[in-house]
Every structure is written in C-alpha cells, then in structure tokens.
Short mmCIF file of C-alpha atoms in Angstrom, two decimals:
data_model
loop_
_atom_site.label_atom_id
_atom_site.label_comp_id
_atom_site.label_asym_id
_atom_site.label_seq_id
_atom_site.Cartn_x
_atom_site.Cartn_y
_atom_site.Cartn_z
CA UNK A 1 -0.15 0.02 -0.26
CA UNK A 2 1.13 3.29 -0.68
CA UNK A 3 2.29 5.98 1.94
CA UNK A 4 -0.55 8.59 2.85
CA UNK A 5 -0.12 11.32 4.82
CA UNK A 6 -3.04 13.52 6.30
CA UNK A 7 -4.15 16.08 8.34
CA UNK A 8 -7.65 16.54 10.26
CA UNK A 9 -9.37 18.55 12.52
CA UNK A 10 -11.02 16.75 14.83
CA UNK A 11 -13.67 17.74 17.28
CA UNK A 12 -13.21 17.00 21.11
CA UNK A 13 -14.90 13.53 22.43
CA UNK A 14 -15.68 12.30 25.65
CA UNK A 15 -15.60 13.61 28.89
CA UNK A 16 -11.92 12.86 29.32
CA UNK A 17 -10.59 15.61 26.85
CA UNK A 18 -13.68 18.00 27.35
CA UNK A 19 -11.59 20.86 27.89
CA UNK A 20 -10.03 20.63 24.50
CA UNK A 21 -11.55 22.52 21.45
CA UNK A 22 -9.46 20.47 18.84
CA UNK A 23 -6.96 18.20 17.93
CA UNK A 24 -4.68 17.79 15.04
CA UNK A 25 -3.87 14.12 13.95
CA UNK A 26 -1.12 13.38 11.67
CA UNK A 27 -1.02 9.44 10.52
CA UNK A 28 1.12 7.57 7.72
CA UNK A 29 -0.25 4.50 6.22
CA UNK A 30 2.18 1.89 5.46
CA UNK A 31 1.64 -2.04 4.98
CA UNK A 32 1.56 -3.15 8.38
CA UNK A 33 0.69 -0.17 10.79
CA UNK A 34 -0.12 3.27 11.14
CA UNK A 35 2.09 5.77 12.77
CA UNK A 36 -0.03 8.62 13.97
CA UNK A 37 0.80 11.80 15.87
CA UNK A 38 -1.32 13.30 18.08
CA UNK A 39 -1.06 17.35 18.14
CA UNK A 40 -2.97 19.50 20.69
CA UNK A 41 -4.34 22.77 19.66
CA UNK A 42 -2.52 26.22 20.71
CA UNK A 43 -5.37 26.66 23.43
CA UNK A 44 -4.98 23.28 25.03
CA UNK A 45 -2.76 23.82 28.39
CA UNK A 46 -1.26 20.13 27.96
CA UNK A 47 -2.97 19.07 30.86
CA UNK A 48 -5.24 15.70 31.10
CA UNK A 49 -8.63 15.98 32.52
CA UNK A 50 -8.71 12.14 33.05
CA UNK A 51 -7.98 12.60 36.88
CA UNK A 52 -10.96 14.82 37.00
CA UNK A 53 -13.23 12.34 35.85
CA UNK A 54 -11.96 9.12 38.02
CA UNK A 55 -13.72 8.31 40.87
CA UNK A 56 -11.48 6.66 43.20
CA UNK A 57 -13.67 3.68 44.04
CA UNK A 58 -13.88 2.75 40.62
CA UNK A 59 -11.98 -0.43 39.80
CA UNK A 60 -9.38 0.75 36.96
CA UNK A 61 -8.80 -1.32 33.51
CA UNK A 62 -6.19 -3.21 33.11
CA UNK A 63 -3.36 -4.41 30.44
CA UNK A 64 -3.27 -7.98 29.74
CA UNK A 65 -0.11 -9.37 28.97
CA UNK A 66 0.12 -12.83 27.56
CA UNK A 67 2.25 -15.87 29.14
CA UNK A 68 4.00 -17.99 27.15
CA UNK A 69 1.65 -20.77 27.19
CA UNK A 70 -1.38 -19.09 26.22
CA UNK A 71 -3.14 -18.02 29.21
CA UNK A 72 -3.47 -14.58 30.32
CA UNK A 73 -2.13 -12.56 33.41
CA UNK A 74 -3.16 -9.22 34.73
CA UNK A 75 -0.67 -6.17 34.79
CA UNK A 76 -2.67 -3.19 36.25
CA UNK A 77 -1.30 0.13 34.83
CA UNK A 78 -2.15 2.11 37.60
CA UNK A 79 -0.28 4.24 40.55
CA UNK A 80 0.45 1.56 43.08
CA UNK A 81 -0.66 4.21 45.56
CA UNK A 82 -4.67 3.59 44.44
CA UNK A 83 -3.77 -0.13 45.07
CA UNK A 84 -2.29 0.29 48.74
CA UNK A 85 -5.06 2.58 49.72
CA UNK A 86 -7.51 0.28 48.88
CA UNK A 87 -6.15 -2.98 50.90
CA UNK A 88 -8.42 -4.32 52.92
CA UNK A 89 -7.63 -4.36 57.19
CA UNK A 90 -8.90 -7.76 57.45
CA UNK A 91 -7.30 -9.44 54.50
CA UNK A 92 -5.21 -12.65 54.89
CA UNK A 93 -3.95 -12.77 51.44
CA UNK A 94 -2.61 -10.28 48.88
CA UNK A 95 -4.49 -12.66 46.24
CA UNK A 96 -7.28 -14.37 48.13
CA UNK A 97 -9.14 -15.28 44.98
CA UNK A 98 -6.04 -16.54 43.09
CA UNK A 99 -6.48 -20.33 42.15
CA UNK A 100 -3.34 -21.91 41.56
CA UNK A 101 -2.46 -24.32 38.64
CA UNK A 102 0.64 -26.34 38.72
CA UNK A 103 2.24 -27.62 35.74
CA UNK A 104 4.94 -30.20 35.22
CA UNK A 105 7.93 -28.71 33.85
CA UNK A 106 9.78 -24.86 33.74
CA UNK A 107 8.11 -21.53 32.54
CA UNK A 108 10.62 -20.36 30.13
CA UNK A 109 11.90 -16.82 30.93
CA UNK A 110 14.12 -15.16 28.36
CA UNK A 111 15.37 -12.13 30.00
CA UNK A 112 18.62 -12.16 31.64
CA UNK A 113 19.31 -10.40 34.83
CA UNK A 114 22.16 -8.34 36.24
CA UNK A 115 23.08 -5.76 38.08
CA UNK A 116 22.70 -2.90 36.17
CA UNK A 117 23.23 0.91 37.72
CA UNK A 118 20.83 3.33 36.23
CA UNK A 119 22.25 6.43 37.45
CA UNK A 120 21.27 9.64 35.08
CA UNK A 121 23.63 11.38 33.78
CA UNK A 122 22.86 14.60 36.12
CA UNK A 123 23.36 12.24 39.28
CA UNK A 124 26.35 10.51 37.83
CA UNK A 125 28.11 13.84 37.56
CA UNK A 126 26.95 15.33 41.01
CA UNK A 127 28.45 12.00 42.58
CA UNK A 128 31.88 11.96 40.42
CA UNK A 129 32.21 16.00 41.23
CA UNK A 130 31.47 15.71 44.99
CA UNK A 131 33.94 15.98 47.67
CA UNK A 132 33.87 13.04 50.47
CA UNK A 133 32.23 16.06 52.98
CA UNK A 134 29.60 16.90 50.16
CA UNK A 135 28.77 13.34 49.76
CA UNK A 136 28.17 12.51 53.47
CA UNK A 137 25.99 15.70 53.42
CA UNK A 138 24.20 14.72 50.64
CA UNK A 139 22.36 11.79 53.60
CA UNK A 140 23.42 13.79 56.75
CA UNK A 141 21.52 17.07 55.21
CA UNK A 142 20.99 20.56 56.26
CA UNK A 143 17.62 19.55 57.11
CA UNK A 144 18.53 16.71 59.57
CA UNK A 145 20.45 19.00 61.15
CA UNK A 146 18.39 21.26 61.87
CA UNK A 147 16.02 18.87 63.37
CA UNK A 148 18.78 17.11 66.04
CA UNK A 149 18.98 20.97 66.65
CA UNK A 150 15.99 22.26 67.26
CA UNK A 151 14.84 19.11 69.52
CA UNK A 152 17.84 19.83 71.59
CA UNK A 153 16.84 23.34 71.97
CA UNK A 154 13.04 22.56 73.11
CA UNK A 155 14.56 19.97 75.22
CA UNK A 156 16.56 22.25 77.62
CA UNK A 157 19.94 22.38 75.58
CA UNK A 158 21.48 25.28 73.48
CA UNK A 159 23.39 23.94 70.65
CA UNK A 160 24.49 25.43 67.51
CA UNK A 161 25.14 24.02 64.11
CA UNK A 162 28.94 24.55 64.58
CA UNK A 163 29.21 22.57 67.52
CA UNK A 164 26.97 19.77 66.33
CA UNK A 165 29.13 19.29 63.09
CA UNK A 166 32.15 18.97 65.36
CA UNK A 167 30.69 16.58 67.79
CA UNK A 168 29.81 14.14 64.74
CA UNK A 169 32.93 14.90 63.45
CA UNK A 170 34.60 13.41 66.76
CA UNK A 171 32.35 10.39 66.49
CA UNK A 172 33.48 9.89 63.00
CA UNK A 173 37.16 10.30 63.78
CA UNK A 174 36.35 7.49 66.53
CA UNK A 175 35.70 4.83 63.69
CA UNK A 176 39.43 4.63 62.18
CA UNK A 177 41.31 5.94 64.98
CA UNK A 178 40.60 3.78 67.98
CA UNK A 179 41.19 4.18 71.45
CA UNK A 180 40.16 2.08 74.35
CA UNK A 181 38.42 4.30 76.18
CA UNK A 182 36.39 7.36 75.23
CA UNK A 183 38.49 10.08 77.43
CA UNK A 184 41.42 8.95 76.04
CA UNK A 185 41.25 11.22 73.29
CA UNK A 186 41.60 13.89 75.61
CA UNK A 187 44.14 12.26 77.92
CA UNK A 188 47.36 13.99 79.04
CA UNK A 189 49.37 11.16 77.89
CA UNK A 190 51.01 12.45 74.64
CA UNK A 191 50.70 8.25 73.40
CA UNK A 192 47.26 8.64 74.04
CA UNK A 193 45.75 11.70 73.14
CA UNK A 194 44.12 12.81 69.96
CA UNK A 195 45.19 15.88 68.94
CA UNK A 196 42.89 16.75 66.26
CA UNK A 197 39.78 15.98 68.89
CA UNK A 198 41.22 17.50 71.76
CA UNK A 199 41.55 21.01 69.94
CA UNK A 200 38.05 20.92 68.23
CA UNK A 201 36.43 20.30 71.53
CA UNK A 202 36.56 20.29 74.97
CA UNK A 203 36.20 17.14 76.35
CA UNK A 204 33.31 18.35 78.99
CA UNK A 205 31.52 20.24 76.25
CA UNK A 206 31.61 17.00 74.02
CA UNK A 207 30.25 14.78 76.93
CA UNK A 208 27.34 17.36 77.69
CA UNK A 209 26.23 17.46 74.26
CA UNK A 210 26.26 13.26 74.40
CA UNK A 211 24.24 13.31 77.63
CA UNK A 212 21.59 16.33 76.26
CA UNK A 213 21.47 15.89 72.37
CA UNK A 214 18.00 14.86 71.73
CA UNK A 215 16.04 13.44 68.32
CA UNK A 216 12.69 14.37 69.08
CA UNK A 217 10.41 17.40 70.47
CA UNK A 218 7.92 16.93 73.42
CA UNK A 219 4.87 17.08 71.38
CA UNK A 220 5.99 14.00 69.22
CA UNK A 221 4.89 11.77 72.19
CA UNK A 222 3.02 9.22 70.78
CA UNK A 223 2.60 6.14 73.26
CA UNK A 224 1.11 4.20 70.22
CA UNK A 225 4.43 4.32 68.32
CA UNK A 226 7.20 2.94 69.44
CA UNK A 227 9.79 4.47 67.36
CA UNK A 228 7.75 7.88 67.61
CA UNK A 229 11.24 9.36 69.52
CA UNK A 230 13.30 8.81 66.35
CA UNK A 231 10.34 8.91 63.66
CA UNK A 232 10.84 12.16 62.27
CA UNK A 233 14.80 11.85 61.92
CA UNK A 234 14.43 8.28 60.43
CA UNK A 235 12.22 9.97 57.87
CA UNK A 236 14.16 12.75 57.05
CA UNK A 237 17.02 10.22 56.73
CA UNK A 238 15.15 7.75 54.48
CA UNK A 239 14.06 10.60 51.92
CA UNK A 240 17.58 11.60 51.67
CA UNK A 241 18.61 7.81 50.78
CA UNK A 242 16.43 8.11 47.50
CA UNK A 243 17.96 11.65 46.78
CA UNK A 244 19.47 9.54 43.41
CA UNK A 245 16.65 7.55 42.82
CA UNK A 246 16.52 3.30 42.69
CA UNK A 247 19.58 3.15 40.61
CA UNK A 248 20.32 -0.87 40.87
CA UNK A 249 18.41 -3.18 39.16
CA UNK A 250 19.19 -5.87 41.60
CA UNK A 251 17.44 -5.44 44.90
CA UNK A 252 17.33 -7.75 47.84
CA UNK A 253 15.05 -7.64 51.13
CA UNK A 254 16.46 -8.94 54.67
CA UNK A 255 16.48 -8.14 58.23
CA UNK A 256 19.62 -6.46 59.71
CA UNK A 257 21.03 -5.67 63.07
CA UNK A 258 22.12 -2.53 64.79
CA UNK A 259 24.49 -3.43 67.77
CA UNK A 260 23.08 -1.79 71.14
CA UNK A 261 23.46 -3.06 74.64
CA UNK A 262 21.19 -0.45 76.52
CA UNK A 263 17.62 -0.74 77.72
CA UNK A 264 14.97 -0.29 74.94
CA UNK A 265 12.14 -2.16 74.20
CA UNK A 266 12.67 -2.32 70.97
CA UNK A 267 15.57 -4.37 71.33
CA UNK A 268 16.18 -7.75 70.19
CA UNK A 269 17.87 -11.19 70.37
CA UNK A 270 18.51 -13.09 67.44
CA UNK A 271 20.66 -16.31 68.00
CA UNK A 272 23.11 -17.08 65.54
CA UNK A 273 23.68 -13.95 63.98
CA UNK A 274 26.90 -11.88 63.82
CA UNK A 275 24.97 -9.26 65.70
CA UNK A 276 23.12 -10.96 68.30
CA UNK A 277 21.80 -8.27 70.64
CA UNK A 278 20.47 -5.05 69.12
CA UNK A 279 17.70 -2.85 67.22
CA UNK A 280 16.38 -5.06 64.25
CA UNK A 281 15.50 -3.34 60.68
CA UNK A 282 13.98 -4.58 57.80
CA UNK A 283 16.13 -3.56 54.91
CA UNK A 284 16.18 -2.75 51.02
CA UNK A 285 19.20 -2.83 49.57
CA UNK A 286 21.01 -2.89 46.03
CA UNK A 287 23.25 -6.36 45.62
CA UNK A 288 26.38 -4.04 45.76
CA UNK A 289 24.80 -3.15 49.62
CA UNK A 290 23.55 0.51 49.42
CA UNK A 291 20.83 1.14 51.07
CA UNK A 292 17.55 2.36 49.58
CA UNK A 293 15.11 1.92 52.27
CA UNK A 294 14.66 0.53 56.19
CA UNK A 295 12.09 0.28 58.74
CA UNK A 296 12.68 -0.01 62.60
CA UNK A 297 10.97 -3.49 63.94
CA UNK A 298 8.92 -2.45 66.44
CA UNK A 299 7.53 -5.88 67.76
CA UNK A 300 4.24 -7.50 67.09
CA UNK A 301 1.68 -5.48 66.07
CA UNK A 302 -1.42 -4.03 68.54
CA UNK A 303 -2.89 -1.95 66.36
CA UNK A 304 -5.08 -4.23 63.91
CA UNK A 305 -6.23 -1.43 61.76
CA UNK A 306 -2.86 -1.03 60.16
CA UNK A 307 -2.91 -1.96 56.57
CA UNK A 308 -2.61 -5.69 56.03
CA UNK A 309 -2.48 -6.35 59.79
CA UNK A 310 -3.84 -10.27 59.20
CA UNK A 311 -1.32 -10.76 56.29
CA UNK A 312 1.80 -12.88 56.86
CA UNK A 313 4.53 -10.97 58.62
CA UNK A 314 6.72 -11.62 55.16
CA UNK A 315 4.25 -10.47 53.07
CA UNK A 316 3.84 -7.18 54.76
CA UNK A 317 7.31 -6.14 55.14
CA UNK A 318 8.10 -6.74 51.25
CA UNK A 319 4.87 -4.95 50.29
CA UNK A 320 5.99 -2.14 52.86
CA UNK A 321 9.62 -1.85 51.90
CA UNK A 322 8.82 -1.97 48.03
CA UNK A 323 6.83 1.46 48.29
CA UNK A 324 9.49 3.45 47.82
CA UNK A 325 10.33 1.20 44.44
CA UNK A 326 6.35 1.81 43.32
CA UNK A 327 6.61 5.37 43.97
CA UNK A 328 9.71 6.08 42.46
CA UNK A 329 10.07 3.46 39.45
CA UNK A 330 7.64 3.58 36.70
CA UNK A 331 5.56 0.86 35.71
CA UNK A 332 7.41 0.45 32.14
CA UNK A 333 10.97 0.36 33.85
CA UNK A 334 10.11 -2.12 36.75
CA UNK A 335 10.72 -5.00 34.41
CA UNK A 336 14.47 -4.52 34.67
CA UNK A 337 14.17 -4.69 38.55
CA UNK A 338 14.64 -7.89 40.13
CA UNK A 339 13.59 -8.45 43.51
CA UNK A 340 15.30 -11.12 45.86
CA UNK A 341 14.29 -12.36 49.47
CA UNK A 342 14.89 -15.16 51.57
CA UNK A 343 12.29 -17.82 53.00
CA UNK A 344 11.49 -15.73 55.98
CA UNK A 345 9.43 -13.76 53.17
CA UNK A 346 9.01 -15.88 49.83
CA UNK A 347 5.32 -17.16 49.40
CA UNK A 348 3.06 -17.72 46.23
CA UNK A 349 0.69 -15.56 46.60
CA UNK A 350 3.38 -12.63 47.18
CA UNK A 351 4.91 -13.45 44.30
CA UNK A 352 2.00 -13.34 42.24
CA UNK A 353 0.91 -9.84 43.55
CA UNK A 354 4.19 -8.71 42.74
CA UNK A 355 4.15 -9.70 39.33
CA UNK A 356 0.73 -8.32 38.86
CA UNK A 357 2.11 -4.87 39.34
CA UNK A 358 5.19 -5.12 37.08
CA UNK A 359 7.96 -6.38 39.74
CA UNK A 360 9.47 -10.09 39.19
CA UNK A 361 11.17 -11.61 42.43
CA UNK A 362 13.44 -14.54 43.43
CA UNK A 363 13.28 -16.05 46.95
CA UNK A 364 14.05 -19.26 48.63
CA UNK A 365 10.52 -20.96 50.33
CA UNK A 366 10.04 -23.17 52.90
CA UNK A 367 8.31 -26.88 51.95
CA UNK A 368 4.92 -25.92 53.90
CA UNK A 369 4.06 -22.50 52.22
CA UNK A 370 3.40 -24.35 48.49
CA UNK A 371 0.85 -27.01 48.21
CA UNK A 372 2.74 -28.98 46.07
CA UNK A 373 6.14 -30.88 46.10
CA UNK A 374 9.02 -31.63 44.35
CA UNK A 375 10.01 -35.27 44.46
CA UNK A 376 13.80 -34.61 45.72
CA UNK A 377 14.89 -36.27 49.00
CA UNK A 378 17.97 -36.15 50.92
CA UNK A 379 19.14 -39.69 49.34
CA UNK A 380 19.17 -38.25 46.01
CA UNK A 381 22.92 -37.01 44.84
CA UNK A 382 23.84 -33.77 44.97
CA UNK A 383 22.78 -31.43 41.92
CA UNK A 384 19.24 -33.36 41.44
CA UNK A 385 16.64 -31.13 40.81
CA UNK A 386 12.90 -31.01 39.77
CA UNK A 387 10.83 -28.08 38.45
CA UNK A 388 7.20 -27.28 37.94
CA UNK A 389 5.72 -23.65 37.22
CA UNK A 390 2.29 -22.00 37.78
CA UNK A 391 0.48 -21.69 34.40
CA UNK A 392 -1.00 -17.97 34.71
CA UNK A 393 1.58 -16.25 36.59
CA UNK A 394 4.76 -18.13 35.33
CA UNK A 395 6.23 -19.01 38.71
CA UNK A 396 8.67 -21.48 38.80
CA UNK A 397 8.54 -23.77 41.75
CA UNK A 398 12.46 -25.40 41.91
CA UNK A 399 13.84 -27.92 44.04
CA UNK A 400 17.48 -29.02 44.00
CA UNK A 401 19.36 -30.83 46.41
CA UNK A 402 22.56 -29.33 47.95
CA UNK A 403 23.68 -30.32 51.43
CA UNK A 404 19.97 -30.58 51.67
CA UNK A 405 17.00 -29.91 49.69
CA UNK A 406 16.32 -26.76 48.83
CA UNK A 407 13.19 -25.10 47.33
CA UNK A 408 12.91 -21.63 45.58
CA UNK A 409 10.10 -19.88 43.84
CA UNK A 410 10.99 -17.16 41.03
CA UNK A 411 8.78 -15.14 38.30
CA UNK A 412 12.11 -14.25 36.80
CA UNK A 413 14.40 -16.96 35.90
CA UNK A 414 13.87 -21.14 35.76
CA UNK A 415 16.10 -24.21 34.84
CA UNK A 416 17.93 -23.19 31.67
CA UNK A 417 20.36 -21.78 31.04
CA UNK A 418 22.20 -24.08 33.64
CA UNK A 419 25.10 -22.48 35.54
CA UNK A 420 28.03 -24.36 37.08
CA UNK A 421 29.03 -24.95 41.01
CA UNK A 422 31.73 -26.77 42.69
CA UNK A 423 30.60 -28.95 45.24
CA UNK A 424 32.49 -31.33 47.70
CA UNK A 425 31.08 -35.03 46.85
CA UNK A 426 30.72 -37.52 49.82
CA UNK A 427 33.40 -39.33 50.72
CA UNK A 428 35.88 -37.28 48.64
CA UNK A 429 38.41 -34.67 49.26
CA UNK A 430 38.24 -32.94 45.76
CA UNK A 431 35.31 -31.02 44.87
CA UNK A 432 33.02 -31.77 41.69
CA UNK A 433 31.36 -29.36 39.06
CA UNK A 434 27.66 -29.95 38.80
CA UNK A 435 25.02 -28.37 36.77
CA UNK A 436 22.78 -25.88 38.45
CA UNK A 437 19.46 -24.16 37.72
CA UNK A 438 19.80 -20.45 36.57
CA UNK A 439 17.20 -18.97 39.72
CA UNK A 440 19.43 -20.32 42.23
CA UNK A 441 22.71 -18.98 40.40
CA UNK A 442 21.05 -15.20 40.19
CA UNK A 443 20.21 -15.57 43.76
CA UNK A 444 23.12 -16.63 44.99
CA UNK A 445 25.04 -13.57 43.23
CA UNK A 446 22.28 -10.92 44.25
CA UNK A 447 20.87 -11.70 47.31
CA UNK A 448 23.21 -10.89 49.70
CA UNK A 449 23.50 -6.78 49.43
CA UNK A 450 21.84 -6.40 53.45
CA UNK A 451 24.45 -8.43 54.44
CA UNK A 452 27.08 -6.61 52.64
CA UNK A 453 25.74 -3.46 53.82
CA UNK A 454 25.67 -5.13 57.72
CA UNK A 455 29.19 -6.04 57.15
CA UNK A 456 30.39 -2.92 56.32
CA UNK A 457 28.42 -0.99 59.19
CA UNK A 458 29.92 -3.36 61.66
CA UNK A 459 33.70 -2.74 60.19
CA UNK A 460 33.34 1.07 60.68
CA UNK A 461 31.32 1.13 64.39
CA UNK A 462 32.47 4.17 66.26
CA UNK A 463 34.31 3.78 69.74
CA UNK A 464 32.17 6.34 71.38
CA UNK A 465 28.63 4.73 71.91
CA UNK A 466 25.74 5.16 73.85
CA UNK A 467 23.19 3.21 75.70
CA UNK A 468 20.72 5.69 75.55
#
C-alpha cells in the first residue's frame, strides 16, 4: 500500500478531553501499521482531564500480557498508591481469589538479569564531582541537622550547627582512630591523646552534648508508636537515601541488626547472627550494599487497623519495603528490576501480587508454603533438581539437592540456562562441578546486598557509643 499522509481537525470527544477544543491528527499508513501523531491545539494547556473524571472507588481497566502457554495474566498499569490505599485491613492474603494451577516443567524466562547501575547523567556527574564531605552531607543533610538542633533546644540545651558538626566529626574520627576509652582522646598522655579531637572541642563540652542531645520534641510523644522518638529523624534520612532514585536493578530485602546493649523495648536477640543483641530493621538494598530504605521492627503489632495487619509478616514487610520502588519507578521501567528475599518472606501469594504490578522476584521458600511438592529427597545425589510452574503467573517452583533439599520460587528465572557450581562429594576430598538451575545462580549472586551493607557498617563502628 502506498504511503499516505493526512491532517484532520477533529472535535473533542468524551468527557476525558472536555477542555480541548480540537486535536490535529497526523498519520502515515504503511503496509503493516499506522504511525499517528496527536497534536493539541494552541489553546490546549497540555493537562489531561483524566484525573477529574476518575472516581477513587472505580476499578481501573488493566493491560493484559499473555504468558508463553497462552494464558492471560493481569498487570494493572495504575499508580500503586491507589492499590495500597484500597487494601482491606482484614484480608489475610494479597491475592485471596487467585487459584493456582501447577504444571510439570519450567516456564521459560528469556530475560537475563544482572546488577545494572541506572544513574542519570546528572546524578552520576554530581557524585563524581563531589568531595567526600559533600557526599556525606547528601545524607546527613542540613534538614537533618536542623531537626536535631531544634529538638535539643526544645528539650532545654542550647547547641549551634558548628557544635553539632564538630560533635559528629569526632564520632566519625573514632571509626578509624581507635582508643580503649572515650576519655583517652583528651588524655594528658601524648601516646593516647588525639590532638585533632582535643583541639576541636573540650572533653566536658563533648560529654555535655552527648548527654543532652535529643532527636524528638516533647509534642511528638505517641505511646501507640514505639518508634516515636526517632520517627521524624528516620523519615528525613530515608528521604535522603533515595535522592538519586532507585538506580540498581538487583534489589534484596532482608533483616539486619544494629548493635545496641542499652535498655529499650525495641531491643532484640537473634541467635546465630553476627550481631545477636540490638535493634532489628527490615532493609531494602542493592546487591552491592547500597541502602535504599529501612524500617525499624517494633515487635508484634497491637494496632489491628494497620494496612495488611492480618497478612503474614513476610508479605507485609516486602510490600512496605517496596513502596519506595512503586513510587519512584515507572511501570514501564519495573521490568528491569529483580527483587530477592529469603524464605522468611517468600510465598506464592506474594510473588503473584508483585508480578501483577510489574515486579519479578526470586526467593527460597519453606516447604509448607507451597501446596505441591517436588520429588527430591535427601537420598538423591547432589545436584539433582525438579521443577514445576504455575500456568497463569509463570512462577517456577524449583527444588534442588544441595547439602539438603532447597526450594525456590521465581517469576524471573527458571532452570535454563544451567550454571556451574563446585560441590564436595560425600567421601571424597576433591570438589565436583555440577549443573545448577539458573534461578539458584542468580539468587546466590545477588541476594546478599543487606548482609554486605551490615558487614560494612560493622567494620566502621565508632568507639564512642551510647546506651540511651
């Protein structure tokens, strides 16, 4: 068909375009498709009237994506804020009406995932051209300093910005120039004294600030919120963490511990962790350890009116941690992201829910959370695997025999292409190279972001600490 070009002036149609007087449509017809450009009139403000015509309670229409076996799976192209607001406080599952249909074999996933850095040119330039002090102050911002100063003043102690900056500088100094005691930095013994510290601030002034510094104002008190003393402080810091956006394509969610030996209702004990006593946090990190968001764990909820209060803890944590992703990453860009979490969080219900809104995920899973089984036992030889997939959502359920049977759910990867790992064989000294499913290879490569962040924080802990 020969190419045609035409320009028409069309009257506005439908209530969605009621503010527009006319539209100019230019289109070009070819053999297989039509290219069309819609040009608003000169009087058009460029603003859509769609927001004015939508009722918040109306169900949105959805885009349909077809899975490889021909079944349809919903992906709602809407703001996730609308979804989050419409969660039922009494619901026990994220996808309560979903019926799982498991089939033998894998669902082929053709996309390959790596940890890609997706910084904009401006942000990349800002980072490269910043000094170490400027990089620090991106996160410990002026707003954060002013908040601490105002809270301290309202609690009865006068403090200037300069005093706060010197106080923080001394604490940072103790991370890499360590003494056995805090007072050694001001010691009269020249072998113990740290001249940069002693010349910057007197010991009495430092200890006075340390005892009087506050992070909350008296009117913030809220006995229903165990985190109220640091709620605003952490909110400011969390907003600073995403000043460069979500720039990593591989994200992991896990728990981490802040070492703390003082008295607090928030203090936890976790057996077997490198840091056993401390404040537990849920964290969202890139695979190379950058922290994007965190949330202090305040114990079992007493407030049953909170969103998803009756859902499992793992699903609730993942949904809360991913709010920063849903609000900062457009739907069309979410296909580049891959979320990882361990068996504390993973369930088929959660993976279906994330897939519906454009996010794929991979996580190890406990046997009692999947209503089917793969026929792998501890008697099988190392490296044997079996896979099933869910027909509508494309979830792969893979079990592999390692030192013991390990199961994994993934909407991002399957068995192929197989990877290579070295494992020791029973009764033999040398290691043997085995074929391992691709989903396990990705999980082992990118899951450890939170642990890496934890490791780096523990390596630079300051000597000067508080039990407050």
